[in-house]
Short mmCIF file of C-alpha atoms in Angstrom, two decimals:
data_model
loop_
_atom_site.label_atom_id
_atom_site.label_comp_id
_atom_site.label_asym_id
_atom_site.label_seq_id
_atom_site.Cartn_x
_atom_site.Cartn_y
_atom_site.Cartn_z
CA GLN A 30 90.21 132.39 155.28
CA SER A 31 91.40 131.68 151.73
CA ASN A 32 87.89 130.47 150.80
CA ALA A 33 86.32 133.64 152.18
CA PHE A 34 88.82 135.73 150.25
CA GLN A 35 88.02 133.91 147.00
CA ILE A 36 84.29 134.44 147.53
CA LEU A 37 84.91 138.15 148.11
CA ILE A 38 86.98 138.40 144.93
CA SER A 39 84.31 136.59 142.91
CA ASN A 40 81.60 138.95 144.20
CA LEU A 41 83.70 141.93 143.18
CA ASN A 42 84.70 140.70 139.73
CA TYR A 43 81.47 139.14 138.51
CA PHE A 44 77.96 140.46 137.89
CA GLN A 45 75.36 139.39 140.37
CA LYS A 46 73.04 136.60 139.39
CA LEU A 47 69.99 138.02 137.64
CA GLN A 48 66.57 137.40 139.02
CA LYS A 49 64.11 135.60 136.84
CA VAL A 50 62.04 137.95 134.65
CA ASN A 51 58.37 137.17 134.19
CA ALA A 52 55.14 138.96 133.41
CA THR A 53 54.75 139.97 137.06
CA ASN A 54 58.03 141.85 137.55
CA PHE A 55 58.77 142.92 133.95
CA GLN A 56 57.21 146.40 134.25
CA ALA A 57 58.82 147.02 137.68
CA LEU A 58 62.31 146.17 136.38
CA ALA A 59 61.83 148.25 133.25
CA ALA A 60 60.75 151.24 135.33
CA GLU A 61 63.60 150.84 137.86
CA PHE A 62 66.47 150.41 135.42
CA GLY A 63 65.04 151.95 132.26
CA GLY A 64 66.09 155.33 130.93
CA GLU A 65 65.14 157.53 128.01
CA SER A 66 63.64 155.74 125.04
CA PHE A 67 63.54 156.43 121.34
CA THR A 68 59.84 155.65 121.41
CA SER A 69 58.02 158.87 122.23
CA THR A 70 54.80 158.79 124.15
CA PHE A 71 51.87 159.24 121.79
CA GLN A 72 50.03 162.47 122.42
CA THR A 73 46.76 163.32 120.75
CA ARG A 74 46.86 166.80 119.31
CA SER A 75 43.97 168.52 117.64
CA PRO A 76 44.63 169.56 114.02
CA PRO A 77 45.19 173.28 113.31
CA SER A 78 42.22 175.47 112.45
CA PHE A 79 43.59 176.55 109.07
CA TYR A 80 46.30 175.81 106.53
CA ARG A 81 49.64 177.60 106.66
CA ALA A 82 51.93 178.15 103.68
CA GLY A 83 53.71 174.92 102.85
CA ASP A 84 51.33 172.64 104.78
CA PRO A 85 50.34 169.45 102.96
CA ILE A 86 46.81 169.59 101.56
CA LEU A 87 44.47 166.94 102.99
CA THR A 88 42.14 164.88 100.83
CA TYR A 89 39.30 162.50 101.64
CA PHE A 90 38.11 159.45 99.69
CA PRO A 91 34.41 158.94 100.60
CA LYS A 92 34.27 155.51 98.95
CA TRP A 93 36.86 154.09 101.35
CA SER A 94 36.55 156.66 104.20
CA VAL A 95 40.29 157.34 103.97
CA ILE A 96 42.15 160.60 104.60
CA SER A 97 45.22 161.17 102.44
CA LEU A 98 47.31 163.96 100.88
CA LEU A 99 47.11 165.73 97.56
CA ARG A 100 50.12 164.43 95.61
CA GLN A 101 52.28 166.23 93.07
CA PRO A 102 54.67 163.60 91.69
CA ALA A 103 58.20 164.88 91.04
CA GLY A 104 61.20 163.50 89.21
CA VAL A 105 64.07 162.00 91.21
CA GLY A 106 67.41 160.60 90.18
CA ALA A 107 69.22 160.91 86.87
CA GLY A 108 66.30 159.45 84.93
CA GLY A 109 63.68 161.69 86.59
CA LEU A 110 61.55 158.77 87.77
CA CYS A 111 58.21 159.73 89.29
CA ALA A 112 58.16 159.90 93.10
CA GLU A 113 54.54 159.46 94.17
CA SER A 114 55.05 160.50 97.79
CA ASN A 115 55.78 164.17 97.02
CA PRO A 116 52.94 166.17 98.69
CA ALA A 117 51.50 169.38 97.27
CA GLY A 118 52.18 172.37 99.56
CA PHE A 119 49.51 174.93 100.41
CA LEU A 120 50.01 178.23 98.49
CA GLU A 121 53.02 176.77 96.69
CA SER A 122 52.35 177.14 92.97
CA LYS A 123 54.81 175.06 91.01
CA SER A 124 55.27 172.66 88.10
CA THR A 125 56.97 169.26 88.12
CA THR A 126 57.87 166.75 85.42
CA CYS A 127 58.70 163.08 85.78
CA THR A 128 59.00 159.92 83.69
CA ARG A 129 57.36 156.51 84.03
CA PHE A 130 58.76 153.30 82.50
CA PHE A 131 56.63 150.22 81.79
CA LYS A 132 57.88 146.67 81.49
CA ASN A 133 54.50 145.43 80.32
CA LEU A 134 52.21 148.28 79.24
CA ALA A 135 49.58 145.87 78.03
CA SER A 136 48.86 144.73 81.59
CA SER A 137 49.36 148.19 83.16
CA CYS A 138 47.22 150.15 80.71
CA THR A 139 43.87 149.75 82.48
CA VAL A 140 45.19 148.87 85.96
CA ASP A 141 47.80 151.53 86.81
CA SER A 142 46.03 154.39 88.62
CA ALA A 143 48.69 156.88 87.45
CA LEU A 144 47.38 156.45 83.90
CA ASN A 145 43.68 156.69 84.82
CA ALA A 146 42.08 160.14 84.72
CA ALA A 147 39.55 159.29 87.44
CA SER A 148 42.28 158.89 90.06
CA TYR A 149 42.99 162.63 89.85
CA TYR A 150 39.48 163.79 90.80
CA ASN A 151 37.65 160.89 92.55
CA PHE A 152 38.20 162.49 95.98
CA THR A 153 37.39 165.66 97.88
CA VAL A 154 39.77 168.21 99.38
CA LEU A 155 39.41 169.19 103.04
CA LYS A 156 38.73 172.91 103.29
CA VAL A 157 40.73 173.25 106.53
CA PRO A 158 42.86 170.76 108.53
CA ARG A 159 40.34 170.55 111.36
CA GLY A 160 38.11 168.72 108.91
CA MET A 161 40.09 165.60 109.89
CA THR A 162 37.98 165.40 113.05
CA ASP A 163 34.79 165.00 111.00
CA PRO A 164 35.76 164.27 107.37
CA GLN A 165 32.27 163.07 106.43
CA ASN A 166 30.85 166.51 107.22
CA MET A 167 30.09 168.08 103.85
CA GLU A 168 30.89 171.50 105.29
CA PHE A 169 34.59 170.59 105.27
CA GLN A 170 34.65 168.90 101.84
CA VAL A 171 35.49 170.68 98.58
CA PRO A 172 34.79 168.57 95.48
CA VAL A 173 37.35 168.44 92.68
CA ILE A 174 35.66 169.78 89.54
CA LEU A 175 36.76 168.31 86.20
CA THR A 176 37.02 171.11 83.60
CA SER A 177 38.20 169.06 80.62
CA GLN A 178 37.13 165.94 78.80
CA ALA A 179 38.59 162.77 80.32
CA ASN A 180 38.12 159.19 79.20
CA ALA A 181 39.14 155.96 80.89
CA PRO A 182 42.21 154.10 79.59
CA LEU A 183 41.47 151.61 76.85
CA LEU A 184 43.69 148.93 75.35
CA ALA A 185 42.90 148.74 71.66
CA GLY A 186 45.14 146.34 69.81
CA ASN A 187 48.70 147.53 70.15
CA THR A 188 47.77 150.94 71.58
CA CYS A 189 46.96 152.11 75.12
CA GLN A 190 44.55 154.99 74.62
CA ASN A 191 43.52 157.89 76.92
CA VAL A 192 46.66 157.85 79.07
CA VAL A 193 47.07 160.90 81.36
CA SER A 194 50.02 163.04 80.28
CA GLN A 195 49.32 166.32 82.12
CA VAL A 196 47.45 167.29 85.30
CA THR A 197 46.70 170.93 86.20
CA TYR A 198 45.07 171.83 89.53
CA GLU A 199 43.54 175.28 90.11
CA ILE A 200 42.95 175.91 93.81
CA GLU A 201 41.13 179.00 95.13
CA THR A 202 41.73 179.98 98.77
CA ASN A 203 40.17 182.50 101.15
CA GLY A 204 42.65 183.22 103.95
CA THR A 205 41.95 181.33 107.17
CA PHE A 206 38.63 180.09 105.73
CA GLY A 207 40.76 177.67 103.74
CA ILE A 208 40.26 176.13 100.31
CA GLN A 209 37.06 177.23 98.59
CA LYS A 210 37.27 175.72 95.10
CA VAL A 211 39.36 173.06 93.35
CA SER A 212 39.31 172.33 89.62
CA VAL A 213 41.45 170.00 87.50
CA SER A 214 42.09 169.82 83.78
CA LEU A 215 43.71 166.76 82.21
CA GLY A 216 45.71 166.14 79.07
CA GLN A 217 45.65 162.66 77.54
CA THR A 218 47.69 160.81 74.93
CA ASN A 219 48.07 157.38 73.36
CA LEU A 220 51.01 155.00 73.91
CA THR A 221 52.25 152.18 71.69
CA VAL A 222 52.60 148.89 73.52
CA GLU A 223 56.23 147.84 73.18
CA PRO A 224 59.05 146.76 75.53
CA GLY A 225 60.51 149.61 77.58
CA THR A 226 57.74 152.11 76.83
CA SER A 227 58.08 155.38 78.77
CA LEU A 228 55.69 158.24 79.53
CA GLN A 229 56.57 161.77 80.59
CA GLN A 230 53.95 163.43 82.80
CA HIS A 231 53.58 167.10 83.76
CA PHE A 232 51.96 168.19 87.06
CA ILE A 233 51.00 171.85 87.54
CA LEU A 234 49.62 173.37 90.73
CA ARG A 235 48.27 176.94 90.79
CA PHE A 236 46.83 178.92 93.72
CA ARG A 237 44.79 182.09 93.54
CA ALA A 238 42.58 184.16 95.83
CA PHE A 239 38.92 183.21 95.94
CA GLN A 240 36.73 186.00 94.60
CA GLN A 241 33.01 186.23 94.20
CA SER A 242 32.10 187.18 90.65
CA THR A 243 31.54 190.91 90.20
CA ALA A 244 28.19 190.39 88.51
CA ALA A 245 26.90 188.27 91.39
CA SER A 246 28.11 190.73 94.03
CA LEU A 247 26.47 193.69 92.27
CA THR A 248 23.11 191.95 91.86
CA SER A 249 22.99 190.56 95.40
CA PRO A 250 19.96 192.00 97.21
CA ARG A 251 20.39 194.23 100.23
CA SER A 252 17.99 194.93 103.06
CA GLY A 253 19.90 197.67 104.89
CA ASN A 254 23.31 199.24 105.34
CA PRO A 255 24.42 197.77 107.61
CA GLY A 256 21.40 197.03 109.83
CA TYR A 257 18.13 195.58 108.57
CA ILE A 258 15.29 197.94 107.69
CA VAL A 259 11.85 196.90 108.89
CA GLY A 260 9.83 195.59 105.96
CA LYS A 261 12.85 194.63 103.84
CA PRO A 262 13.37 190.95 102.87
CA LEU A 263 15.17 188.58 105.24
CA LEU A 264 18.24 187.41 103.29
CA ALA A 265 19.25 183.73 102.97
CA LEU A 266 22.29 182.00 101.47
CA THR A 267 22.72 178.60 99.80
CA ASP A 268 25.84 177.59 97.86
CA ASP A 269 27.14 181.20 97.70
CA ILE A 270 23.84 182.42 96.19
CA SER A 271 21.92 185.09 98.12
CA TYR A 272 18.13 185.35 97.97
CA SER A 273 15.12 186.12 100.17
CA VAL A 274 13.59 183.75 102.72
CA SER A 275 10.03 182.95 101.65
CA PHE A 276 6.93 181.22 102.96
CA LEU A 277 3.71 179.74 101.59
CA ASP A 278 1.34 181.83 99.48
CA ARG A 279 -2.30 181.40 100.37
CA GLY A 280 -3.49 182.35 96.88
CA ASN A 281 -6.68 180.47 96.03
CA GLY A 282 -6.08 177.99 98.85
CA ILE A 283 -3.94 175.58 96.82
CA CYS A 284 -0.15 175.53 97.32
CA SER A 285 1.76 176.76 94.30
CA VAL A 286 5.28 177.78 93.33
CA LYS A 287 4.42 181.40 94.13
CA ARG A 288 5.68 182.42 97.59
CA HIS A 289 5.79 185.47 99.88
CA GLU A 290 9.01 187.09 101.01
CA VAL A 291 9.68 187.12 104.74
CA GLN A 292 9.86 190.82 105.67
CA PHE A 293 12.17 191.76 108.51
CA GLY A 294 10.29 192.58 111.72
CA VAL A 295 6.89 191.59 110.28
CA ASN A 296 5.13 188.58 111.82
CA ALA A 297 2.99 186.59 109.40
CA ILE A 298 0.95 183.43 109.01
CA SER A 299 -0.18 181.66 105.87
CA GLY A 300 -1.48 178.31 104.79
CA CYS A 301 -2.60 176.29 101.81
CA LYS A 302 -3.54 172.78 100.76
CA LEU A 303 -0.99 170.61 98.97
CA ARG A 304 -2.28 168.02 96.54
CA LEU A 305 -0.25 164.84 96.96
CA LYS A 306 0.93 162.46 94.33
CA LYS A 307 1.02 158.74 94.98
CA ALA A 308 4.47 158.00 96.43
CA ASP A 309 6.19 156.19 99.24
CA CYS A 310 6.72 157.76 102.67
CA SER A 311 10.25 159.10 102.09
CA HIS A 312 9.34 160.83 98.81
CA LEU A 313 6.20 162.21 100.41
CA GLN A 314 8.18 163.70 103.30
CA GLN A 315 10.76 165.20 100.94
CA GLU A 316 8.07 166.85 98.80
CA ILE A 317 6.32 168.43 101.80
CA TYR A 318 9.55 169.66 103.38
CA GLN A 319 10.51 171.35 100.12
CA THR A 320 7.07 172.94 99.89
CA LEU A 321 7.36 174.36 103.41
CA HIS A 322 10.90 175.79 103.32
CA GLY A 323 11.08 176.48 99.58
CA ARG A 324 13.67 175.66 96.96
CA PRO A 325 16.55 175.81 97.46
CA ARG A 326 16.54 175.04 101.16
CA PRO A 327 17.92 178.07 103.09
CA GLU A 328 21.16 177.21 104.92
CA TYR A 329 22.27 180.60 106.26
CA VAL A 330 20.66 183.95 107.10
CA ALA A 331 22.41 187.30 106.79
CA ILE A 332 23.33 188.85 110.14
CA PHE A 333 23.13 192.36 108.69
CA GLY A 334 21.17 193.65 105.73
CA ASN A 335 24.28 194.26 103.61
CA ALA A 336 25.97 190.88 104.11
CA ASP A 337 28.36 189.79 101.34
CA PRO A 338 27.76 186.23 100.06
CA ALA A 339 31.53 185.77 99.70
CA GLN A 340 32.16 186.47 103.40
CA LYS A 341 30.80 183.52 105.40
CA GLY A 342 31.43 185.35 108.68
CA GLY A 343 28.52 187.67 107.90
CA TRP A 344 25.99 184.82 107.89
CA THR A 345 24.54 182.65 110.64
CA ARG A 346 23.52 179.01 110.11
CA ILE A 347 19.82 178.19 110.38
CA LEU A 348 18.96 175.75 113.17
CA ASN A 349 16.54 173.05 112.03
CA ARG A 350 14.32 171.14 114.43
CA HIS A 351 12.66 168.27 112.61
CA CYS A 352 10.05 165.88 113.90
CA SER A 353 11.12 162.96 116.07
CA ILE A 354 10.25 159.61 114.55
CA SER A 355 10.63 157.93 117.93
CA ALA A 356 7.75 159.99 119.29
CA ILE A 357 5.17 157.80 117.56
CA ASN A 358 4.42 154.19 118.38
CA CYS A 359 3.28 153.08 114.97
CA THR A 360 5.34 150.92 112.62
CA SER A 361 2.94 151.30 109.68
CA CYS A 362 2.67 155.08 109.93
CA CYS A 363 4.30 157.86 107.92
CA LEU A 364 5.30 161.02 109.80
CA ILE A 365 4.77 164.04 107.55
CA PRO A 366 5.40 167.75 108.36
CA VAL A 367 2.34 169.97 108.33
CA SER A 368 3.61 173.21 109.85
CA LEU A 369 6.76 175.35 109.79
CA GLU A 370 7.46 178.17 112.23
CA ILE A 371 10.30 180.49 111.22
CA GLN A 372 11.65 181.93 114.49
CA VAL A 373 13.98 184.93 114.16
CA LEU A 374 15.82 186.39 117.15
CA TRP A 375 17.07 189.92 116.47
CA ALA A 376 18.40 192.90 118.40
CA TYR A 377 19.55 196.47 118.03
CA VAL A 378 23.31 197.07 118.34
CA GLY A 379 25.55 200.10 118.14
CA LEU A 380 24.85 203.68 119.25
CA LEU A 381 21.54 204.66 120.78
CA SER A 382 21.47 207.61 118.40
CA ASN A 383 21.91 205.31 115.36
CA PRO A 384 20.82 201.75 116.24
CA GLN A 385 21.37 198.94 113.72
CA ALA A 386 19.10 195.89 113.63
CA HIS A 387 20.89 192.57 113.23
CA VAL A 388 19.84 188.90 113.33
CA SER A 389 21.14 186.90 116.28
CA GLY A 390 19.72 183.50 115.33
CA VAL A 391 17.13 181.72 113.18
CA ARG A 392 15.38 178.42 113.74
CA PHE A 393 13.04 176.39 111.51
CA LEU A 394 10.64 174.52 113.79
CA TYR A 395 8.57 171.80 112.12
CA GLN A 396 5.36 170.23 113.43
CA CYS A 397 4.28 166.82 112.12
CA GLN A 398 1.40 164.41 112.10
CA SER A 399 1.28 160.71 111.33
CA ILE A 400 -0.83 159.04 108.67
CA GLN A 401 -1.43 155.38 108.01
CA ASP A 402 0.40 153.95 105.02
CA SER A 403 -2.84 152.32 103.96
CA GLN A 404 -4.68 155.67 103.85
CA GLN A 405 -5.14 157.19 100.42
CA VAL A 406 -4.35 160.80 101.34
CA THR A 407 -4.88 163.11 98.36
CA GLU A 408 -4.17 166.46 100.01
CA VAL A 409 -2.77 167.90 103.25
CA SER A 410 -3.15 171.32 104.88
CA LEU A 411 0.15 173.14 105.43
CA THR A 412 0.81 176.20 107.59
CA THR A 413 3.76 178.59 107.85
CA LEU A 414 4.30 181.07 110.70
CA VAL A 415 6.91 183.83 110.87
CA ASN A 416 7.79 185.13 114.33
CA PHE A 417 10.33 187.89 115.08
CA VAL A 418 11.53 188.18 118.70
CA ASP A 419 13.32 191.35 119.86
CA ILE A 420 16.09 190.46 122.34
CA THR A 421 17.68 193.91 122.50
CA GLN A 422 19.58 194.57 125.74
CA LYS A 423 18.84 198.22 126.51
CA PRO A 424 21.36 200.23 128.58
CA GLU A 425 20.56 201.83 131.95
CA PRO A 426 18.95 205.30 131.69
CA PRO A 427 21.44 208.15 132.26
CA ARG A 428 21.36 210.08 135.55
CA GLY A 429 20.11 213.70 135.62
CA GLN A 430 22.65 216.51 135.34
CA PRO A 431 23.02 218.84 138.39
CA LYS A 432 21.34 222.23 138.03
CA MET A 433 23.51 225.33 138.27
CA ASP A 434 20.92 227.42 140.16
CA TRP A 435 20.49 225.14 143.15
CA LYS A 436 20.37 227.02 146.47
CA LEU A 437 22.33 226.20 149.62
CA PRO A 438 20.33 224.35 152.31
CA PHE A 439 19.06 226.19 155.40
CA ASP A 440 20.73 225.43 158.74
CA PHE A 441 21.16 226.93 162.20
CA PHE A 442 23.08 229.96 160.88
CA PRO A 443 20.31 232.37 159.86
CA PHE A 444 22.47 234.70 157.85
CA LYS A 445 22.93 232.28 154.89
CA VAL A 446 19.58 233.42 153.68
CA ALA A 447 21.22 236.68 152.74
CA PHE A 448 23.48 234.95 150.21
CA SER A 449 20.63 233.66 148.03
CA ARG A 450 20.64 234.97 144.47
CA GLY A 451 18.16 237.37 142.89
CA VAL A 452 16.53 240.69 143.49
CA PHE A 453 14.29 239.30 146.20
CA SER A 454 17.29 238.36 148.34
CA GLN A 455 18.71 241.89 147.95
CA LYS A 456 15.48 243.43 149.17
CA CYS A 457 15.23 241.12 152.16
CA SER A 458 18.85 241.54 153.24
CA VAL A 459 17.78 244.44 155.62
CA SER A 460 15.95 242.14 158.02
CA PRO A 461 18.95 240.18 159.28
CA ILE A 462 20.98 243.38 159.72
CA LEU A 463 18.20 244.99 161.75
CA PHE A 464 17.93 241.83 163.86
CA LEU A 465 21.66 241.95 164.55
CA CYS A 466 21.52 245.59 165.60
CA LEU A 467 18.69 244.94 168.03
CA LEU A 468 20.55 241.96 169.49
CA LEU A 469 23.71 244.03 170.12
CA LEU A 470 21.66 246.85 171.62
CA GLY A 471 20.03 244.47 174.07
CA VAL A 472 23.40 243.11 175.17
CA LEU A 473 24.74 246.63 175.82
CA ASN A 474 21.71 247.53 177.91
CA LEU A 475 22.23 244.45 180.11
CA GLU A 476 25.86 245.40 180.75
CA THR A 477 25.04 248.98 181.78
CA THR A 478 22.45 247.84 184.27
#
């Protein structure tokens, strides 16, 4: 009994023997006895569609395919040492100053990126945060434009020349459309190489609203207000510059720089012969493409005839359908475009009494042919077609209004005829009364008999 009692006491006072943990039961034990963890489950969230005030500004380095942040170094501590990790906040215009100390300026002069002017503009700024999903897309990239002279650091004797002392960023924004333009101006100085050399740097960040220049907005062509007018030019946009879509000019049969404007609602066809220079396949393709679509290449088309180049929402992107190289089974052939069809889908919108024509979509459809690399082709025939397609959705026709002079229908009661309008009904109202009198008279005669 005493042994049993001792065993009972030992079971109550000691932890049970642990089972052996291995790769098979590790996850089961962790799930059974585990609780909350400091390690949060990673959840993939899509980046926001636009910057908000105070958000860090994203940058992209194409050379290394790296996404980073726009930095605005600030001074920390009693000595105001530069803290590189301080991010620039969206719409937060401010100025910071900090100090850098160098133990050996001779070795840091040409190596330290903080002293090199190129490190402040050798990247692009993402227009909106969602550009993180496709940073290589040029639509999301805003280049940093250098507006001052900047030279690379140079160690000349006992002097480190062209050291950056001031950086000023000017950033233009357009609401939820994000950052539209970024420019930087740099100030440089020279430092004497000596022990304990220090450099004070100033960093300035300014934000302002993006505005199209007044001169450009006044001279921008219009083709209606707001809807397009038939016969007016079809408007295109490239790099914030508005102009008319054009196609080949037949002229004397030889392609030239002269071109015809595409007129809204007017189908057209034209062609010419392009004299080719001796070049490789890629240069030949590029030359013919530029001849077909014109220079510059149209990127957007105005939805309405009075579209503002500064408002991207008023323009629709042109869909391009190029030739498929995989469609040919020839390794020694060059696929060159010979035809361009400009397809424009448009429709009337608004009130029936005042319809407005607007563009719903535009597509550039190219047709190609293959030539042998060994062939000495001196000229090629090119053709351009313009085709407008009306996709207006017309409403149902309205129902007729009821007429006020409709007459009541005839039925078994013969006296409703007397209630018809007009002089004729007044004249004919004697007949029913006479019929009624004769009917009553007949009934009385039957009763007397």
